[in-house]
mmCIF file of C-alpha atoms and ligand atoms in Angstrom:
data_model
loop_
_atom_site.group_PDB
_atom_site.id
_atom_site.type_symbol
_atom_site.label_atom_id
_atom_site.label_comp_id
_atom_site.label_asym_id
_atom_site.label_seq_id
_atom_site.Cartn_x
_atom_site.Cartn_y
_atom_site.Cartn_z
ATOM 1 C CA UNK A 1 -6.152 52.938 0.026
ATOM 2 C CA UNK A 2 -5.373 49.808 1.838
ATOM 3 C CA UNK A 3 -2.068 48.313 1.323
ATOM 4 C CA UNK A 4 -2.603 44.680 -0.363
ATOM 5 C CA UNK A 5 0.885 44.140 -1.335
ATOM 6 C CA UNK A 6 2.408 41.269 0.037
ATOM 7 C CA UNK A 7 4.897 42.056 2.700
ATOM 8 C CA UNK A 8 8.211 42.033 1.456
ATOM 9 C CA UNK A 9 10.923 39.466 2.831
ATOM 10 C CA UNK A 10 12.821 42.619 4.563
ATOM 11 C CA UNK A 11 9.398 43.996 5.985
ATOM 12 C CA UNK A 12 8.453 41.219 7.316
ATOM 13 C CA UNK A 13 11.956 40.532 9.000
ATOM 14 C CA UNK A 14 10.869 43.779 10.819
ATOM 15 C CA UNK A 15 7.669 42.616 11.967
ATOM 16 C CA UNK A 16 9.306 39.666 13.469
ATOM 17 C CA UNK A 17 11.968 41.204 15.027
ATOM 18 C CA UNK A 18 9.474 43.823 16.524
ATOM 19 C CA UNK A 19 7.106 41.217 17.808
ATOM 20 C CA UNK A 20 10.444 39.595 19.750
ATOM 21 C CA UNK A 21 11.258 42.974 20.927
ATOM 22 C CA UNK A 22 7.587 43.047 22.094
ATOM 23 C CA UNK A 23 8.019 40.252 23.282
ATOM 24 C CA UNK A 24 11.288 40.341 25.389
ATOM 25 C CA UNK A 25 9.858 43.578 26.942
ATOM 26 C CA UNK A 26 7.122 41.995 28.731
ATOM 27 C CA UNK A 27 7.740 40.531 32.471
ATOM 28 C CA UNK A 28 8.229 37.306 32.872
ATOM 29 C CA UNK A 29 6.888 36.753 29.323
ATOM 30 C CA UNK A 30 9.272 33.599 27.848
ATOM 31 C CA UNK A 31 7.970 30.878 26.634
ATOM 32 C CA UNK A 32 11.107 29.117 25.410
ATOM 33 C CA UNK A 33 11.343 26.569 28.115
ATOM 34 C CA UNK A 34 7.957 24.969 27.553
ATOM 35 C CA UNK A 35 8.739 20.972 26.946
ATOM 36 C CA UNK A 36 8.290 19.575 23.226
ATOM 37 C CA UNK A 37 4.571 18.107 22.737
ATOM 38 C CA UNK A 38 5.887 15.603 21.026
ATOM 39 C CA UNK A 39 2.211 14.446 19.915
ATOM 40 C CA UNK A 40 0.648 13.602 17.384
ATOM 41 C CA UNK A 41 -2.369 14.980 15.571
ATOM 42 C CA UNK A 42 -5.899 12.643 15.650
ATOM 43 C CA UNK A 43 -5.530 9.906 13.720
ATOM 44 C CA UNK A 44 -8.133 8.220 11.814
ATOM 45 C CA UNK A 45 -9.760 9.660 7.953
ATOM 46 C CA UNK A 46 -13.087 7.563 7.210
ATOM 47 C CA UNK A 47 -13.792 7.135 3.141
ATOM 48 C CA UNK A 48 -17.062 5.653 1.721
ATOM 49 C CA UNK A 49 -16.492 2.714 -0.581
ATOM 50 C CA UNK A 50 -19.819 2.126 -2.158
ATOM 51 C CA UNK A 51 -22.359 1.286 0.673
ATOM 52 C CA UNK A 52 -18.916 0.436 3.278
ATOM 53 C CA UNK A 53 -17.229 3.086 5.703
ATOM 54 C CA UNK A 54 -13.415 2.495 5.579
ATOM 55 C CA UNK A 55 -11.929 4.331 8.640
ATOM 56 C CA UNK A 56 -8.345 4.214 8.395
ATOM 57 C CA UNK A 57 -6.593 4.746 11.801
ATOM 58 C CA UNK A 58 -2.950 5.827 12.690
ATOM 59 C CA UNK A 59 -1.337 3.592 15.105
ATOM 60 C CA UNK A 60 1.496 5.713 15.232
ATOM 61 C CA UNK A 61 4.499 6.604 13.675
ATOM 62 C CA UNK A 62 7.926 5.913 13.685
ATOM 63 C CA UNK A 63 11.531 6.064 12.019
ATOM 64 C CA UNK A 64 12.516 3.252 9.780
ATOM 65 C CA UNK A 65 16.242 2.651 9.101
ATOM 66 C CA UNK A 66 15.619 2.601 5.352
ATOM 67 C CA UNK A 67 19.055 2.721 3.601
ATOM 68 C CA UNK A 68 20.113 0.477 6.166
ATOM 69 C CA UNK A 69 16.684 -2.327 5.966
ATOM 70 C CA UNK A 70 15.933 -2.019 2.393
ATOM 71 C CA UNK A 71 17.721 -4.167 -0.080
ATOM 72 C CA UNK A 72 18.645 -3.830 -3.482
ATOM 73 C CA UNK A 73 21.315 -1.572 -5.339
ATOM 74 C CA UNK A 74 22.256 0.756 -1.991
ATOM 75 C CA UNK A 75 24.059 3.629 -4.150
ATOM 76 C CA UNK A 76 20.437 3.797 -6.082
ATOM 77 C CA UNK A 77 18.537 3.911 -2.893
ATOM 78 C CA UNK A 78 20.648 6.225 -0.981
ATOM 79 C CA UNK A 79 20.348 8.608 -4.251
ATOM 80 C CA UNK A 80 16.463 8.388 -4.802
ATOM 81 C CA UNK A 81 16.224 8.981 -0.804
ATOM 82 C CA UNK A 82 18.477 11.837 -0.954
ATOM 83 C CA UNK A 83 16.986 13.784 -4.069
ATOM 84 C CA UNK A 84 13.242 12.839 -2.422
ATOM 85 C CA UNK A 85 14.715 15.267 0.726
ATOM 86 C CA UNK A 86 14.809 12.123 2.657
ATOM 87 C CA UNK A 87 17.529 11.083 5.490
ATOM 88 C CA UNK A 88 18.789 7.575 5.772
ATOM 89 C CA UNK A 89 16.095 7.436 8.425
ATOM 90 C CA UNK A 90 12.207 7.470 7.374
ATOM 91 C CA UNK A 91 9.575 8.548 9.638
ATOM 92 C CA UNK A 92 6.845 5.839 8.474
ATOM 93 C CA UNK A 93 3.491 5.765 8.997
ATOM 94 C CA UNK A 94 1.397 2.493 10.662
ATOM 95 C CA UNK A 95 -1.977 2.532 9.698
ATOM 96 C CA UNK A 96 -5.034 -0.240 10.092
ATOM 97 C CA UNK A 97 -8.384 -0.359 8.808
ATOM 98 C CA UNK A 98 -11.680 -0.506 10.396
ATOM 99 C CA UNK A 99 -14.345 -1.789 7.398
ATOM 100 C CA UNK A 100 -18.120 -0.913 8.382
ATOM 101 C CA UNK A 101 -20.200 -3.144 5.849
ATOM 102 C CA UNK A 102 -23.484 -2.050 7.692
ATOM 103 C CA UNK A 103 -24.091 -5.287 9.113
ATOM 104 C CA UNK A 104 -20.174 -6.634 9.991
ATOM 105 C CA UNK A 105 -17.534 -4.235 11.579
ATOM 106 C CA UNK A 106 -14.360 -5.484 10.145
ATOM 107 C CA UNK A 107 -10.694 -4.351 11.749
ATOM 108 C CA UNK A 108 -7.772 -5.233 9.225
ATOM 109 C CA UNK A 109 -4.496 -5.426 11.496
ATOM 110 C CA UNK A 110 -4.507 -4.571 15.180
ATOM 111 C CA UNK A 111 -1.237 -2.409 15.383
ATOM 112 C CA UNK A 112 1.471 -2.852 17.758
ATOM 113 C CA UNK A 113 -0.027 -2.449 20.961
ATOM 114 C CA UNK A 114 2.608 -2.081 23.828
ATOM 115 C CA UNK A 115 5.602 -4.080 22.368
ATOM 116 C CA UNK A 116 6.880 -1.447 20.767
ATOM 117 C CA UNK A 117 7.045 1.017 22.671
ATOM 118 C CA UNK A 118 5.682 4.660 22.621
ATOM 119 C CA UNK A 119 5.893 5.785 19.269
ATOM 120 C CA UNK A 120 3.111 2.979 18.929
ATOM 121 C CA UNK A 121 -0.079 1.532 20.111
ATOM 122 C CA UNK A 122 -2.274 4.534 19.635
ATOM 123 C CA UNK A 123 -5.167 2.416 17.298
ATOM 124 C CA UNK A 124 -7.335 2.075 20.217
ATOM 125 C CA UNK A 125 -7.706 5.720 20.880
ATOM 126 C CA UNK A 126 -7.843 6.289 17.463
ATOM 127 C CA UNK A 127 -10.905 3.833 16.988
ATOM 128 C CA UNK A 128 -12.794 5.628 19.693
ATOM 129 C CA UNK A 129 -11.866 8.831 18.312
ATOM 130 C CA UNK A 130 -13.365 7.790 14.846
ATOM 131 C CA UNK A 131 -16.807 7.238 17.170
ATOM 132 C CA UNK A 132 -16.582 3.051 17.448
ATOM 133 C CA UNK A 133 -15.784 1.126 20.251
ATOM 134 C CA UNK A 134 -13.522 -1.799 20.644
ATOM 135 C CA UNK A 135 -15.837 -4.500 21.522
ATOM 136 C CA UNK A 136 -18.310 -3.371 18.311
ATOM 137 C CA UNK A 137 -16.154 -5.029 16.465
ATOM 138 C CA UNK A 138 -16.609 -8.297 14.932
ATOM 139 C CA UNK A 139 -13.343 -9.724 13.026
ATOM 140 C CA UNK A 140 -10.342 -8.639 12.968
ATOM 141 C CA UNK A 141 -8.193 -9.755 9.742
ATOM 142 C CA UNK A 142 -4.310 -10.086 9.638
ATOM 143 C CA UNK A 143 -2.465 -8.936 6.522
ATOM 144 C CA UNK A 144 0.374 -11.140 8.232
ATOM 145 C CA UNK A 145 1.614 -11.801 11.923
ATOM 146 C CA UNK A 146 4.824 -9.137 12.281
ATOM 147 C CA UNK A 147 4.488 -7.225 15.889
ATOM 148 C CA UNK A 148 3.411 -4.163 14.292
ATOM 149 C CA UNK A 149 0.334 -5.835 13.110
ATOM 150 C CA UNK A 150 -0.257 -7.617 15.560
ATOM 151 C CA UNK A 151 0.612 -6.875 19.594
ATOM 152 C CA UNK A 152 -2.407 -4.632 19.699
ATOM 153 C CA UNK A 153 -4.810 -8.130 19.623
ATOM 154 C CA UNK A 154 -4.214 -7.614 23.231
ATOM 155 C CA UNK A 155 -4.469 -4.941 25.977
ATOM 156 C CA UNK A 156 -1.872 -6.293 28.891
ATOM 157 C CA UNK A 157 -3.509 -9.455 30.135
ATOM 158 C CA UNK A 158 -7.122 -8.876 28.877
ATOM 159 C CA UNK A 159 -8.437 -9.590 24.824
ATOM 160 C CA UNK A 160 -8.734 -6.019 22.994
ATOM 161 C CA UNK A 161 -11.080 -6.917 20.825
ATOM 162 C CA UNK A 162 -13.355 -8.995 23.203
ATOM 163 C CA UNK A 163 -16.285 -10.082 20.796
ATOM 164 C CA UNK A 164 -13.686 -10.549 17.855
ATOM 165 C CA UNK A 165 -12.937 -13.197 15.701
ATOM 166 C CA UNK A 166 -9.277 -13.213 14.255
ATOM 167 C CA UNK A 167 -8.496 -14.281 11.005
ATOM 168 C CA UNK A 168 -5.188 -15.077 8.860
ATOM 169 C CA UNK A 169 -4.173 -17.127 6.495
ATOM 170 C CA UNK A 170 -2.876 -20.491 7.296
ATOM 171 C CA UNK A 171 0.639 -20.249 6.247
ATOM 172 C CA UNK A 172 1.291 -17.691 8.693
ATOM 173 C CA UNK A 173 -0.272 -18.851 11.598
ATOM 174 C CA UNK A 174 1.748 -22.328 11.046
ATOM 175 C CA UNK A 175 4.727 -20.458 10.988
ATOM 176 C CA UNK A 176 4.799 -17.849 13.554
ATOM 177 C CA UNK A 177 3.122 -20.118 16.159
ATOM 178 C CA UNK A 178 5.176 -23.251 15.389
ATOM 179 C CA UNK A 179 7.883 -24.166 18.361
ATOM 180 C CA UNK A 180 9.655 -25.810 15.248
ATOM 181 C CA UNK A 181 10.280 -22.474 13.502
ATOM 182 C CA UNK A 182 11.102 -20.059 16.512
ATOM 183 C CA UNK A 183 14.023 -23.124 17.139
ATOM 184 C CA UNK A 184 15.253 -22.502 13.622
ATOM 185 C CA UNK A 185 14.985 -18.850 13.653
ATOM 186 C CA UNK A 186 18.160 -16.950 14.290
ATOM 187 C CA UNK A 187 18.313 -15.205 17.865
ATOM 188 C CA UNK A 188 17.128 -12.255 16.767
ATOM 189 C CA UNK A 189 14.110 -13.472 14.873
ATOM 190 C CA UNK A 190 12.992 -15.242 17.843
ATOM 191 C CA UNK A 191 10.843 -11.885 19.519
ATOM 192 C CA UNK A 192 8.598 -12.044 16.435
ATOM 193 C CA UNK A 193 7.773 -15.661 17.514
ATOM 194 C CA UNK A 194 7.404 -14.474 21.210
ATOM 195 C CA UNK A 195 5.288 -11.743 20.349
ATOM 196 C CA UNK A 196 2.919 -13.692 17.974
ATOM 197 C CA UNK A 197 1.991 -16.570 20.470
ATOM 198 C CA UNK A 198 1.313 -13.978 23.244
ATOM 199 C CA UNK A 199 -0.521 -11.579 20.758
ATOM 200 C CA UNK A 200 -2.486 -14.859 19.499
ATOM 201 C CA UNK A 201 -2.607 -17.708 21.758
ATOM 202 C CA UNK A 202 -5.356 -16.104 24.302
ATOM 203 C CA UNK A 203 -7.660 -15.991 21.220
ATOM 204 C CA UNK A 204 -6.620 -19.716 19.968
ATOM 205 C CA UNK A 205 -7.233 -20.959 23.267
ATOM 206 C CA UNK A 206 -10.939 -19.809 23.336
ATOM 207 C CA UNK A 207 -11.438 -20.899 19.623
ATOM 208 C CA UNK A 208 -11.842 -17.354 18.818
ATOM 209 C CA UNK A 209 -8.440 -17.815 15.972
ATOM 210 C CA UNK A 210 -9.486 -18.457 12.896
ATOM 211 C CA UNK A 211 -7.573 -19.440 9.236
ATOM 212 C CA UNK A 212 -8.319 -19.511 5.933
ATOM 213 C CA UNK A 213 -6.180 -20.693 3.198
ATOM 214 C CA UNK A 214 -5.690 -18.495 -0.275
ATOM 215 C CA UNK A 215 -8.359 -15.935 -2.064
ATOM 216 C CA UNK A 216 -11.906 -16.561 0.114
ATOM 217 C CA UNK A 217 -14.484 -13.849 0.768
ATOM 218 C CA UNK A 218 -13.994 -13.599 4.525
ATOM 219 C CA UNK A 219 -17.171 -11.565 5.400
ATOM 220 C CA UNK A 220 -19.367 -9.924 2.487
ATOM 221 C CA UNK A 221 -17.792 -7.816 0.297
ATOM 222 C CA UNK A 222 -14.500 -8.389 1.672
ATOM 223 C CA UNK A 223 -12.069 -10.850 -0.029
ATOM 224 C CA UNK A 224 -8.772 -12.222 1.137
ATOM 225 C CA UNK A 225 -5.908 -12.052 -1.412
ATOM 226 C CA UNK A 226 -2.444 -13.699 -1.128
ATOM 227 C CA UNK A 227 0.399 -11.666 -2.279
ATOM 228 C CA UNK A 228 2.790 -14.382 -0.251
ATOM 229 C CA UNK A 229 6.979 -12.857 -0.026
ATOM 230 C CA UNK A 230 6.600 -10.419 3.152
ATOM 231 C CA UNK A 231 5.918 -13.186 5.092
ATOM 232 C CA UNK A 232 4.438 -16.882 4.363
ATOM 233 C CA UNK A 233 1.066 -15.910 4.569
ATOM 234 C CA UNK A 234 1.116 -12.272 3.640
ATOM 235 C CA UNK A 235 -2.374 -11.219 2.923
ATOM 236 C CA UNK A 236 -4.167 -8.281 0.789
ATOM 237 C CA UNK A 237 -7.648 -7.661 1.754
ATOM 238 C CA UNK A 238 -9.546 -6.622 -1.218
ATOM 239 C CA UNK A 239 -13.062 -4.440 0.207
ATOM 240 C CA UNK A 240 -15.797 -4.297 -2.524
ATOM 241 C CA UNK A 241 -19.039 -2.145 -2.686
ATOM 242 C CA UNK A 242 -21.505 -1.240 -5.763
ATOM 243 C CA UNK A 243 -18.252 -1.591 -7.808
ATOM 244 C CA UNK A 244 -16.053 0.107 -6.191
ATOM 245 C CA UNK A 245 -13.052 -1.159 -4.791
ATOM 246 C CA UNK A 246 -10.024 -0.565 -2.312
ATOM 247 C CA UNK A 247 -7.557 -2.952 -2.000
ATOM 248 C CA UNK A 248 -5.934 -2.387 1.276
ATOM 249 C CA UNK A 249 -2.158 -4.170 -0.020
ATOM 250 C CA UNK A 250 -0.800 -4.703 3.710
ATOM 251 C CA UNK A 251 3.208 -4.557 3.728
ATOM 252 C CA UNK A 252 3.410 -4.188 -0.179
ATOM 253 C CA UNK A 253 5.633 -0.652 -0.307
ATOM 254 C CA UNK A 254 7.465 0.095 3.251
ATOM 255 C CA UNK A 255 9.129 3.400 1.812
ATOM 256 C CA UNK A 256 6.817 4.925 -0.729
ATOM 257 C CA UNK A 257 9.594 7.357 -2.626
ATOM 258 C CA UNK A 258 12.391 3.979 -3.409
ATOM 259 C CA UNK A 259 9.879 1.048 -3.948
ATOM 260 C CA UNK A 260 7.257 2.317 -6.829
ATOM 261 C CA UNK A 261 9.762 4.012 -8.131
ATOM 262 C CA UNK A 262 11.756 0.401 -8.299
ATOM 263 C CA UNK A 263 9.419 -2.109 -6.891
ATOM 264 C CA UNK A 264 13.009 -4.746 -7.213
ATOM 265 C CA UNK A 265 14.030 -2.911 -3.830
ATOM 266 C CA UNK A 266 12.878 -5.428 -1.229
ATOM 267 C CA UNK A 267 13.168 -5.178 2.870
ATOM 268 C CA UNK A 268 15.295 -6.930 5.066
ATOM 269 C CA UNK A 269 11.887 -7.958 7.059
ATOM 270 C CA UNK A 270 11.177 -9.917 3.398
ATOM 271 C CA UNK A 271 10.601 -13.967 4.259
ATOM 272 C CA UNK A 272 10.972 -14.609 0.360
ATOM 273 C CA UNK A 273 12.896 -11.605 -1.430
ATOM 274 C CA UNK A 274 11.744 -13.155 -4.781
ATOM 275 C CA UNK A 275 8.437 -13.937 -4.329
ATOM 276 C CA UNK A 276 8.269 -10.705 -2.351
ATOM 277 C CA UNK A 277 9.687 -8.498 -5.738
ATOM 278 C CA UNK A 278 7.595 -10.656 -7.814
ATOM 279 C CA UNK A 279 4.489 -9.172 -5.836
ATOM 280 C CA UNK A 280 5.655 -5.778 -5.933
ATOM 281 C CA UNK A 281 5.588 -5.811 -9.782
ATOM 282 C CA UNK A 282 2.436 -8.285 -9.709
ATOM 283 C CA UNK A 283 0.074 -6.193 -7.654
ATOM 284 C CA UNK A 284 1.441 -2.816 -8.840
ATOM 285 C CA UNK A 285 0.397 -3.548 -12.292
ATOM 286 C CA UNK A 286 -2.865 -4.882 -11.531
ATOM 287 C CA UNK A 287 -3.717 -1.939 -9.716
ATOM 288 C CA UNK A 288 -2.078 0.832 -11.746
ATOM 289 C CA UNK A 289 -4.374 -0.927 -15.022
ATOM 290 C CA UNK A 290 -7.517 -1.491 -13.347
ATOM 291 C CA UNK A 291 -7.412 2.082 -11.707
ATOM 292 C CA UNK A 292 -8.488 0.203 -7.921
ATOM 293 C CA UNK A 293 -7.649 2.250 -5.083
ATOM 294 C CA UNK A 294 -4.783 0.969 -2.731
ATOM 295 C CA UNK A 295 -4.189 1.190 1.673
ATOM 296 C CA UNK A 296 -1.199 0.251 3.222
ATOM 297 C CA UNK A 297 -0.134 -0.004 6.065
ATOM 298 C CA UNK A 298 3.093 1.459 5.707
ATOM 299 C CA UNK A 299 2.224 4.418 3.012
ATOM 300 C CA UNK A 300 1.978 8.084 4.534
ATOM 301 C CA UNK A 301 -0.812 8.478 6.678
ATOM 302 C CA UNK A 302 -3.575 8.020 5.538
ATOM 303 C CA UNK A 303 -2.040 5.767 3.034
ATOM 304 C CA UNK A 304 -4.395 5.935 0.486
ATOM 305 C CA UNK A 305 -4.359 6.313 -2.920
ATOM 306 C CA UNK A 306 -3.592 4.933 -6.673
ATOM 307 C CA UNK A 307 -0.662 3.447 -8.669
ATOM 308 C CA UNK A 308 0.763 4.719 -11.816
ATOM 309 C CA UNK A 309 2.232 3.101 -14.267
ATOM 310 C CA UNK A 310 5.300 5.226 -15.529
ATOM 311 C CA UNK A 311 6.333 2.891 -17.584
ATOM 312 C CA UNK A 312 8.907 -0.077 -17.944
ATOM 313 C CA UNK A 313 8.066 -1.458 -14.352
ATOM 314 C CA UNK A 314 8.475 1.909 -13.055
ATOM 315 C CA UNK A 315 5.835 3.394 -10.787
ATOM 316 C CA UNK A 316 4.397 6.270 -8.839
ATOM 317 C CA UNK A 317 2.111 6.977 -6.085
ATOM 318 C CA UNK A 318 -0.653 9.427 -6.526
ATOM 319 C CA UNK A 319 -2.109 9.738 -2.802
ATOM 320 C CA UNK A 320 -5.895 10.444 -2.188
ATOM 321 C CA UNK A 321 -4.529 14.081 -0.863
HETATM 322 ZN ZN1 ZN B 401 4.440 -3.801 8.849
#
């Protein structure tokens, strides 16, 4: 009769410690000294929306100082990180969006390219991975003009999105290219400044930037949204096919087990902490009562799924799997 039990913890302690005996008894057999991989696996997950392809792709992925960045009532956060088996340190995912409408291929953020070093910058593998190449695609749209959005616009001196047009909304491109406001920034605000006008300023200078101002359908079927608090011009882009709908939030929700939980906790990287809790609690409901599906950029990889309600401007996130 075969035996179908499962193997019992002690049992299978044997196995193991017959397999290293194995093991150990073979000539020059270890294995132990092999370097850590360190990679990563592929990184892109393509969803139909209606008649659209939404590809996101990984950038990368990297630890974010949470207890220290995020801001609100610390003893709270440093509890709700601790019973979601979480360190003070989050590794956090950075995700984009490539939008195929069938006639317009649509990238939503760019990723961080080089400046950040090399936990980051992998979107352009990723895109070819997913089966599309870099010049295919036609507009690139900025949820908002931080480094990690951004520095992938370009690939060391050359554009990397050579037939691309690249949209924001106007508030942030009059901040984050304005001499006036890298003066006024403290010193170590002034890199973001520095890494927006070279990340932009080859594509202004061949006319190729391009800015919109509040809720406009940018390309069919895709609709700019301003949830304004991250940064001045923070932008949602909402992507809409046959009736269904995916709203891809941008830099709502940086770590996913504090902020639905308490969408008051803000991050330091905030422009407006008000206006940036008001959003939390503004876009949250809208999407937890009109069931739309949500992206971000900063929500486990792939960093989809829906909001729900949990009551008095609580939340949770239900991820797509
Ligand atoms: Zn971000």
């Amino acid at each position: 009769m075969p035996d179908n039990k499962p193997i019992s913890l002690s049992r299978r302690t044997l196995l193991i410690g017959a397999c290293i005996c194995f093991g150990c008894a073979l000539p020059g057999s270890s294995f132990a000294d092999a370097p850590m991989a360190g990679g990563d696996a592929p990184g892109f997950y393509p969803l139909k929306v209606g008649d659209f392809e939404v590809t996101v792709l990984s950038d990368g992925k990297a630890p974010l100082a949470a207890m220290k960045l995020l801001q609100g009532d610390k003893s709270q956060i440093a509890k709700t990180l601790k019973s979601n088996f979480l360190a003070e340190e989050v590794d956090t995912s950075h995700n984009c969006f490539l939008v195929n409408t069938g006639s317009k291929l649509v990238l939503i953020d760019a990723g961080a390219g080089s400046l950040l070093g090399p936990r980051f910058g992998r979107l352009a593998e990723n895109i070819r991975a997913a089966g599309y190449r870099l010049e295919q695609i036609d507009e690139v749209l900025l949820t908002h003009m931080h480094t990690d959005h951004i520095g992938g616009l370009m690939s060391g001196n050359e554009l990397a999105f050579p037939n691309a047009n690249i949209r924001a909304d106007k508030r942030d491109t009059d901040y984050w290219l304005s001499d006036e406001s890298m003066r006024a920034a403290p010193a170590d605000a002034k890199r973001f400044f520095e890494a927006s006008v070279a990340s932009l300023s080859p594509y202004q200078k061949g006319g190729r930037l391009k800015t919109f101002e509040g809720a406009n359908e940018i390309v069919p079927g895709i609709t700019s949204r301003p949830a304004y608090g991250h940064t001045p011009g923070h932008t949602m882009y909402e992507v809409e096919s046959k009736g269904e709908k995916l709203l891809l939030w941008g830099d709502i929700v940086h770590v996913a087990a504090v902020q639905f939980a308490d969408p008051t906790v803000t991050i330091g990287y905030d422009a407006d902490k008000a206006e940036a809790e008001r959003e939390h609690f503004r876009v949250m409901d809208d999407v937890s009562k009109n069931r739309h599906m949500i992206g971000g950029a900063h929500l486990p990889f792939p960093g989809l799924g829906h909001v729900r309600s949990d009551g008095k401007k609580t939340y949770s996130f239900v991820p797509l799997i």
